[in-house]
PDB file of C-alpha atoms in Angstrom:
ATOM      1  CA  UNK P   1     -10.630 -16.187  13.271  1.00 67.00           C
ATOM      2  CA  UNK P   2     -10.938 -17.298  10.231  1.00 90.00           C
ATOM      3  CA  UNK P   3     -10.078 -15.305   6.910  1.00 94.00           C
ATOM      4  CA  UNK P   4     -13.691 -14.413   6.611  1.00 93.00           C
ATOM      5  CA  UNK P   5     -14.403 -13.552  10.253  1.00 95.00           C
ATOM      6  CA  UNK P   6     -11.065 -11.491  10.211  1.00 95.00           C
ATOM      7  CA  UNK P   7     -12.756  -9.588   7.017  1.00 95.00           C
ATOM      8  CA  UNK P   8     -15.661  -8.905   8.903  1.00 95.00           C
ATOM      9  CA  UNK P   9     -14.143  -7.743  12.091  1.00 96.00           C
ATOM     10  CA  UNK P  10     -12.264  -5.139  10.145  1.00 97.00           C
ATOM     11  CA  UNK P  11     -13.338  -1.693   9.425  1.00 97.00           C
ATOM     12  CA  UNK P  12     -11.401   1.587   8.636  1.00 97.00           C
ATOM     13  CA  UNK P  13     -11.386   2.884  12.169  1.00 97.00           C
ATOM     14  CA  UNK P  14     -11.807   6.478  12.625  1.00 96.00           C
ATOM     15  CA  UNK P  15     -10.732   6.715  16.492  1.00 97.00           C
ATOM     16  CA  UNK P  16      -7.386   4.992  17.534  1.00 97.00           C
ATOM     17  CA  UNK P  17      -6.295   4.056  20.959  1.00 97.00           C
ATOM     18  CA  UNK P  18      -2.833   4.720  22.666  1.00 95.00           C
ATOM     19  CA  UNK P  19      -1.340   1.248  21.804  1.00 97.00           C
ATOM     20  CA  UNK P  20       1.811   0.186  19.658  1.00 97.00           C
ATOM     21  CA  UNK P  21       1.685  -2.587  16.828  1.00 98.00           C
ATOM     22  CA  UNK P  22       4.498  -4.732  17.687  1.00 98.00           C
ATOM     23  CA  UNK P  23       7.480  -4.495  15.437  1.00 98.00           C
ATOM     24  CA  UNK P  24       6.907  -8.839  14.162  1.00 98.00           C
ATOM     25  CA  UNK P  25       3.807  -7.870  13.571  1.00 98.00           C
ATOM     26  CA  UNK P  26       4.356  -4.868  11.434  1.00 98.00           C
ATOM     27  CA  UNK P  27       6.931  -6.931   9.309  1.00 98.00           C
ATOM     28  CA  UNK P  28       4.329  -9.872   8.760  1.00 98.00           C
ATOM     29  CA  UNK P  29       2.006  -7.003   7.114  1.00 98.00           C
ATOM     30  CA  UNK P  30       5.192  -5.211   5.142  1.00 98.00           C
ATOM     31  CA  UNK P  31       6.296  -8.877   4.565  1.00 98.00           C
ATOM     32  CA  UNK P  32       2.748 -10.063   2.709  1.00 98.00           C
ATOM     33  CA  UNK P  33       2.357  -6.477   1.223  1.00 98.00           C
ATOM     34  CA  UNK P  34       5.949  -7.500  -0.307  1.00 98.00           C
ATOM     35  CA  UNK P  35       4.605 -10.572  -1.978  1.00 98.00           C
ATOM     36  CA  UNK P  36       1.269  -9.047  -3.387  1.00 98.00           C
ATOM     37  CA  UNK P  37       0.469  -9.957  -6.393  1.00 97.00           C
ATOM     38  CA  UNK P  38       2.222  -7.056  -8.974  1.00 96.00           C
ATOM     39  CA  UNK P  39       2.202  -7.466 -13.065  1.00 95.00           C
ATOM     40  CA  UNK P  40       5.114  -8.800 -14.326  1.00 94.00           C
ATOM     41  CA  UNK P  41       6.654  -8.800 -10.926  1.00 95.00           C
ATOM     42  CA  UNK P  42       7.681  -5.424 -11.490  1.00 96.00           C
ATOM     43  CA  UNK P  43       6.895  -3.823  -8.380  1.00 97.00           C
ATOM     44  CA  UNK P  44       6.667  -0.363  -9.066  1.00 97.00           C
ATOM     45  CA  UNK P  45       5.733   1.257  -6.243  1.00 98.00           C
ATOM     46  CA  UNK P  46       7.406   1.402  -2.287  1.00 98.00           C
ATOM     47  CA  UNK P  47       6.020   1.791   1.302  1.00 98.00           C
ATOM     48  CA  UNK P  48       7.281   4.275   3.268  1.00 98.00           C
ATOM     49  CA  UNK P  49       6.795   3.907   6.859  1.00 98.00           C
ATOM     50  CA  UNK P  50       6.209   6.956   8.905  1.00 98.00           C
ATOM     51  CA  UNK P  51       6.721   6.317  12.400  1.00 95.00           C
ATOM     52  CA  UNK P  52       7.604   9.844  14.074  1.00 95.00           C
ATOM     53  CA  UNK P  53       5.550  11.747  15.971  1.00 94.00           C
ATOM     54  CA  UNK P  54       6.378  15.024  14.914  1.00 96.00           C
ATOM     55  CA  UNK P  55       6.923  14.238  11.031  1.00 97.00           C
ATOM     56  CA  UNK P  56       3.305  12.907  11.345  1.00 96.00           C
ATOM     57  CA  UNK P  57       2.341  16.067  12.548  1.00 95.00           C
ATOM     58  CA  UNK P  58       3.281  17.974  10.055  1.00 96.00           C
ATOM     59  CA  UNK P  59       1.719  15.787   6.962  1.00 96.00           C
ATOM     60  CA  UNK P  60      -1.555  15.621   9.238  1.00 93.00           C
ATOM     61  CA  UNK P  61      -1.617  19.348   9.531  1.00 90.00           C
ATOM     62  CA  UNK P  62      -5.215  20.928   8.389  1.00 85.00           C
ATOM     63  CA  UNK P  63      -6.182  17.504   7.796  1.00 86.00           C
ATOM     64  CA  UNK P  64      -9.699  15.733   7.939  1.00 87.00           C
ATOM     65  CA  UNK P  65      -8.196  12.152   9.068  1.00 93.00           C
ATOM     66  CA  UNK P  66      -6.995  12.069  12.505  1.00 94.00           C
ATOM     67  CA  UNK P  67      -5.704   8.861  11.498  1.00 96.00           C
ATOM     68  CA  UNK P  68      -2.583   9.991  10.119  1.00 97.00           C
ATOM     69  CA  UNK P  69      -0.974  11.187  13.688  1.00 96.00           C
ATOM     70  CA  UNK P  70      -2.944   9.208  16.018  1.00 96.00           C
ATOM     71  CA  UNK P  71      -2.224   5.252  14.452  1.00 97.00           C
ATOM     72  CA  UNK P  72       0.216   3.648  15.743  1.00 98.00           C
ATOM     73  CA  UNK P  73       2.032   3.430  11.867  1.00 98.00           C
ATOM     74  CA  UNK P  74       1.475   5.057   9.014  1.00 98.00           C
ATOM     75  CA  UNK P  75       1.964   3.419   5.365  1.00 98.00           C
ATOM     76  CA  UNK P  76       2.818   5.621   2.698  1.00 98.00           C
ATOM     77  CA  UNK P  77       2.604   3.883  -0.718  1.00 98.00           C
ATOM     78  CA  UNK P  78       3.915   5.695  -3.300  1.00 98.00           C
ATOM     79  CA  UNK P  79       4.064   5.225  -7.037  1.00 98.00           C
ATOM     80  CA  UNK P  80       7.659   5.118  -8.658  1.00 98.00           C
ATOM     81  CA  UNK P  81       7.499   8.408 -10.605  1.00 95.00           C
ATOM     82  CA  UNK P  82       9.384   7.752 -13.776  1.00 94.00           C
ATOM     83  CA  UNK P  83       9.578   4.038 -14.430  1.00 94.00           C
ATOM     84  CA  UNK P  84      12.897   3.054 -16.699  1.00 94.00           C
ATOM     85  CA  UNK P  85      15.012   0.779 -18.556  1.00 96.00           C
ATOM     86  CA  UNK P  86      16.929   0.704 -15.435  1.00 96.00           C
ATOM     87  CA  UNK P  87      14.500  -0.340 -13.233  1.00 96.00           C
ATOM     88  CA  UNK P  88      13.470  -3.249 -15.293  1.00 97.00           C
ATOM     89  CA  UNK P  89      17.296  -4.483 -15.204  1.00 97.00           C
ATOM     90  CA  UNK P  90      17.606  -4.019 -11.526  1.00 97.00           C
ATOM     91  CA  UNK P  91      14.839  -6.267 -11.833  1.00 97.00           C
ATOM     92  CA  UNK P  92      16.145  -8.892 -14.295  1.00 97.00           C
ATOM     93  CA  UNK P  93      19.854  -9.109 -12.144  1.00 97.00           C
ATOM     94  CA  UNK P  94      17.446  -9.886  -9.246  1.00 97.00           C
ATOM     95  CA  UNK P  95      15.736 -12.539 -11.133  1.00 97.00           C
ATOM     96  CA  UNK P  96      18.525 -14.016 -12.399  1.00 98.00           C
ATOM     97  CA  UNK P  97      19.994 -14.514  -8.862  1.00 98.00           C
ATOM     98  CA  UNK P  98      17.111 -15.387  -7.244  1.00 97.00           C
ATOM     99  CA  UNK P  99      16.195 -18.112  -9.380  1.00 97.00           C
ATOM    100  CA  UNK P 100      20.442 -19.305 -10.536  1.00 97.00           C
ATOM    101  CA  UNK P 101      19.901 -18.392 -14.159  1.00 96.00           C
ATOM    102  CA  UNK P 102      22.237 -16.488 -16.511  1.00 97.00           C
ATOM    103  CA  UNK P 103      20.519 -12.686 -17.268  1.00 97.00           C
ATOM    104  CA  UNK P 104      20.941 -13.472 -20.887  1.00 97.00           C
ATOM    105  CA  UNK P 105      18.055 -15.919 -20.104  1.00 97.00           C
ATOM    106  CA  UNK P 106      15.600 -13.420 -19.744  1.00 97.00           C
ATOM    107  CA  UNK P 107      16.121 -11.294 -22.561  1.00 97.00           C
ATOM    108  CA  UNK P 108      13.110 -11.583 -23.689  1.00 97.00           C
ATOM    109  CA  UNK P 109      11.266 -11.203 -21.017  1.00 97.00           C
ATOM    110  CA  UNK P 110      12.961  -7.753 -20.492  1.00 97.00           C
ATOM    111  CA  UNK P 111      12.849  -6.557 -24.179  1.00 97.00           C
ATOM    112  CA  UNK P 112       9.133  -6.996 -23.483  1.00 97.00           C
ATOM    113  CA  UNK P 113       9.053  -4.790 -20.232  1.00 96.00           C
ATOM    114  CA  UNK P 114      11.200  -2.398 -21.749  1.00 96.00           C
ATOM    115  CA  UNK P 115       9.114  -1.867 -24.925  1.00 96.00           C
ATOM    116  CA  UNK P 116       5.568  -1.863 -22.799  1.00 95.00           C
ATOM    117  CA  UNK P 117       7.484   0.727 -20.230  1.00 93.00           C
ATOM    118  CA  UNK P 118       9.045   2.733 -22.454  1.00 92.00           C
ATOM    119  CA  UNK P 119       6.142   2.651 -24.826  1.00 94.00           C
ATOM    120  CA  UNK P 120       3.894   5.213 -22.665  1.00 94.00           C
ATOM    121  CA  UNK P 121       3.751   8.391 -21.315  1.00 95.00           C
ATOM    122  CA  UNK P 122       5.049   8.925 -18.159  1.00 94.00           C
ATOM    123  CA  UNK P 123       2.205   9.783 -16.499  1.00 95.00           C
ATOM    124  CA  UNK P 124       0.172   6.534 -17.924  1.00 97.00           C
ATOM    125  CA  UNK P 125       3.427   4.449 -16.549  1.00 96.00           C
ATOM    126  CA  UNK P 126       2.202   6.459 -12.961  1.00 97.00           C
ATOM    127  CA  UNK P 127      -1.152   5.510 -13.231  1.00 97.00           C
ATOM    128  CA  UNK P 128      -0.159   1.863 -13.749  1.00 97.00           C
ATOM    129  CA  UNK P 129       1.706   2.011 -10.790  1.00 97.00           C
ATOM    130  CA  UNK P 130      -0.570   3.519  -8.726  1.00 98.00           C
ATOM    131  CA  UNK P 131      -3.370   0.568  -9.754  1.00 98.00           C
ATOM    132  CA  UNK P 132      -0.513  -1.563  -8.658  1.00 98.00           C
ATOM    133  CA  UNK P 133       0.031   0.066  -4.976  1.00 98.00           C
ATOM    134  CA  UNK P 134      -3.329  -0.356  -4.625  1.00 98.00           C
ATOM    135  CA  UNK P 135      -3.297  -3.947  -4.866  1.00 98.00           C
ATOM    136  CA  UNK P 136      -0.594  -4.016  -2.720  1.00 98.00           C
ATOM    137  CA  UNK P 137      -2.535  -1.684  -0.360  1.00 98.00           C
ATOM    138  CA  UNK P 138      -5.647  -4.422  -0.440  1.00 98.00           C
ATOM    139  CA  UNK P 139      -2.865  -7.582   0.620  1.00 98.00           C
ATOM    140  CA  UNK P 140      -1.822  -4.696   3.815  1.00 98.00           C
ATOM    141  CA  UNK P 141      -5.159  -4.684   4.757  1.00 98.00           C
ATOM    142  CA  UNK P 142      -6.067  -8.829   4.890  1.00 98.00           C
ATOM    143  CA  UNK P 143      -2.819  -8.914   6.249  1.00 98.00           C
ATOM    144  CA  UNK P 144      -3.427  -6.326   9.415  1.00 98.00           C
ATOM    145  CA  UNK P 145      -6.697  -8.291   9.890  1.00 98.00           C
ATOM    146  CA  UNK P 146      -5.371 -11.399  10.512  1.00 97.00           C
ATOM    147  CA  UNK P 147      -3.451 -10.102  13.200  1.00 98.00           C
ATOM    148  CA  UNK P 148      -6.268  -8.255  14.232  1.00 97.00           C
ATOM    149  CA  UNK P 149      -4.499  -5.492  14.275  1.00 98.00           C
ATOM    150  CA  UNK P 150      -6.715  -2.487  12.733  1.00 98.00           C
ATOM    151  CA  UNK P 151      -6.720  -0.066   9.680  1.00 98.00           C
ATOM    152  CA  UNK P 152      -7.747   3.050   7.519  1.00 98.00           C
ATOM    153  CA  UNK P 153      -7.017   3.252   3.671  1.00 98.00           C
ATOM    154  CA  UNK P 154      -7.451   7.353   3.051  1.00 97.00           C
ATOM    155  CA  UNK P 155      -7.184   8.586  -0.111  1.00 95.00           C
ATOM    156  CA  UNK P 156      -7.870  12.575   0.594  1.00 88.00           C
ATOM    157  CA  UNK P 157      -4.991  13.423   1.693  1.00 94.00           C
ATOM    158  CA  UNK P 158      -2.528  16.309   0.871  1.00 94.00           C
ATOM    159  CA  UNK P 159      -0.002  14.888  -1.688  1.00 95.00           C
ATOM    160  CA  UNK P 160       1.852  17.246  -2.282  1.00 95.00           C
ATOM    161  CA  UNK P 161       3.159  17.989   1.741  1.00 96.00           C
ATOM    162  CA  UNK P 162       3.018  14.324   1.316  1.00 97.00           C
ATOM    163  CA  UNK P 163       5.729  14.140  -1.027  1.00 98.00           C
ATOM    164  CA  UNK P 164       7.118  17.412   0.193  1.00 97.00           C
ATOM    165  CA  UNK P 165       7.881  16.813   3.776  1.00 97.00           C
ATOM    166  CA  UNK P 166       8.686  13.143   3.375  1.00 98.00           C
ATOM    167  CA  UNK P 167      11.072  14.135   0.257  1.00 98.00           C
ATOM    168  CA  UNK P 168       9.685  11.433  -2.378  1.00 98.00           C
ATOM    169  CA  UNK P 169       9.842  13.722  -5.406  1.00 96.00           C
ATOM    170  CA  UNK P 170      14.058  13.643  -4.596  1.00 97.00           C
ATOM    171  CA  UNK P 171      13.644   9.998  -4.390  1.00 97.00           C
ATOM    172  CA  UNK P 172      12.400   9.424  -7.396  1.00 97.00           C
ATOM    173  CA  UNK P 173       8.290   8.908  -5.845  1.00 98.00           C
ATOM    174  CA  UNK P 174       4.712  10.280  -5.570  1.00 97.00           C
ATOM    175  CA  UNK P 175       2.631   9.418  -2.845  1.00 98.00           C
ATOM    176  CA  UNK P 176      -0.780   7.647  -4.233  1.00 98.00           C
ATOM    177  CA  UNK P 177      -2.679   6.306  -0.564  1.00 98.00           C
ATOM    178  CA  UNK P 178      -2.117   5.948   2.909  1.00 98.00           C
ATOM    179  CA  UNK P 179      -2.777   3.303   5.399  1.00 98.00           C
ATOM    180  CA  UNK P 180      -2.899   3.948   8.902  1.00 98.00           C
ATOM    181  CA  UNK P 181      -2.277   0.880  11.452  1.00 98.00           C
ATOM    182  CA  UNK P 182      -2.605   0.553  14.981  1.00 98.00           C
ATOM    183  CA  UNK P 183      -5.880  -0.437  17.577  1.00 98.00           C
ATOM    184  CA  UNK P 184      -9.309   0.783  17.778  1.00 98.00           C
ATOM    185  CA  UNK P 185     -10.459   3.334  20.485  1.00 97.00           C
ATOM    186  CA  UNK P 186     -13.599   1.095  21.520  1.00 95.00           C
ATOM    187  CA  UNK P 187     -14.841   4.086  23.511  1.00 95.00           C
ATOM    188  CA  UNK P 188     -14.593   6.670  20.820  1.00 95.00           C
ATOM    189  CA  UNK P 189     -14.961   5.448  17.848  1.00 96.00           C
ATOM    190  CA  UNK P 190     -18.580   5.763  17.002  1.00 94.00           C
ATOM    191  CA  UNK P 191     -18.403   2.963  14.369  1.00 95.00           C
ATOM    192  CA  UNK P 192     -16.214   0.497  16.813  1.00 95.00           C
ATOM    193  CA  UNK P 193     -19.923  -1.653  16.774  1.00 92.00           C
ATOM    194  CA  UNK P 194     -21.503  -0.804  13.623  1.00 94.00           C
ATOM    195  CA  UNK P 195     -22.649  -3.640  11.533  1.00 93.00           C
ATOM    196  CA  UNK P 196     -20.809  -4.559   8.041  1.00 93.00           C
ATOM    197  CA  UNK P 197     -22.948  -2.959   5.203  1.00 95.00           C
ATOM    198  CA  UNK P 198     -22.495  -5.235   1.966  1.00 96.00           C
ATOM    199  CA  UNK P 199     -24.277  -6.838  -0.937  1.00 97.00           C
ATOM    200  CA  UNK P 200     -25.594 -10.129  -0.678  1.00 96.00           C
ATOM    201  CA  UNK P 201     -23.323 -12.648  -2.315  1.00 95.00           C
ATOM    202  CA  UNK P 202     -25.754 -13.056  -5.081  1.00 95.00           C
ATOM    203  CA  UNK P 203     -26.136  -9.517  -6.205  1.00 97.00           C
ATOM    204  CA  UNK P 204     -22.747  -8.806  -5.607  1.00 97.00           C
ATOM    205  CA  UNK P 205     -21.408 -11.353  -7.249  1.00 97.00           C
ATOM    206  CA  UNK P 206     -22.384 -13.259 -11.172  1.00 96.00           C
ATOM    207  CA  UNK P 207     -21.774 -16.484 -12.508  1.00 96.00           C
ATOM    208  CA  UNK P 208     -21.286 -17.127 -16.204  1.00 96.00           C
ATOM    209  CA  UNK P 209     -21.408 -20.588 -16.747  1.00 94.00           C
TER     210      UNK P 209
END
């Protein structure tokens, strides 16, 4: 399939089969979600994947998605909770290697990450990083359907047993959205052959020329 056709073969799937996602395909999608696009490179969010049964269990508890135990995976992004000047020169030593300069090279660059970081609130630096999870959440999905393997975004989800069973808050984290992966139940999911409701192109979408 194409990237279109992959687009419209996906859905978020509401009933999933008994079947694994393969462990190279799993790393392709944690691989693209890696490279998403993120402002200033920054990356400040993580995915935590939650493959045990029983820990499942216990964040799916009293639950309205199903999703969360029966999926083969499930993707935990979470927003990093209290974004600092130390974060920002983790990132500049890793630039810096990656791309053989001297750190003093981008001193500018990080005196301008620093002063935008440190600038706001800590909860404004958590909703930043929550818009940027969710980009990186929108790569995991293309991603999964070009494998053709499927997947459910769920917001409404309990974040605090979230945070509390998997132990973010210690780790510095705050769960913001969950994706499920894994493979359609064809025989009990009741939208497995619903048709794609969207705009037409034209509505959807305006030119200014």
């Amino acid at each position: 399939m194409n990237l279109a056709e992959s687009l419209k073969w996906r859905y978020a799937v509401k009933k999933y089969a008994d079947k694994k996602v393969s462990q190279t395909d799993l790393t392709i999608i944690l691989e693209a979600t890696n490279l998403s696009a993120s402002s200033a490179g920054l990356q400040p969010y993580r995915v935590i994947v939650v493959e045990n049964p029983e820990i499942r269990r216990k964040l799916g508890e009293g639950t309205f998605n199903p999703q969360i135990t029966e999926a083969s995976h499930l993707l935990v992004f979470a927003a990093i909770e209290n974004l600092s000047v130390s974060h920002i020169d983790e990132y500049m030593q890793r630039m810096a290697y990656t791309r053989g300069l001297p750190v003093e090279a981008l001193e500018q660059f990080r005196n301008m990450l620093v002063s935008t970081v440190t600038g706001r609130k800590q909860e404004e630096n958590v909703i930043w990083a929550t818009k940027q999870a969710y980009i990186g959440l929108g790569t995991a999905l293309v991603a999964a359907a070009e494998l053709n393997v499927d997947s459910t975004p769920m917001e409404g989800f309990d974040q605090v047993r979230f945070d509390e069973v998997l132990g973010l808050r210690e780790k510095g984290l705050r769960s913001v959205v969950l994706l499920a992966l894994g493979y359609r139940d064809a025989q009990k999911d009741p939208y497995v052959n619903a048709a794609k409701v969207r705009l037409p192109l034209n509505v959807f979408a305006e030119y200014v020329k």
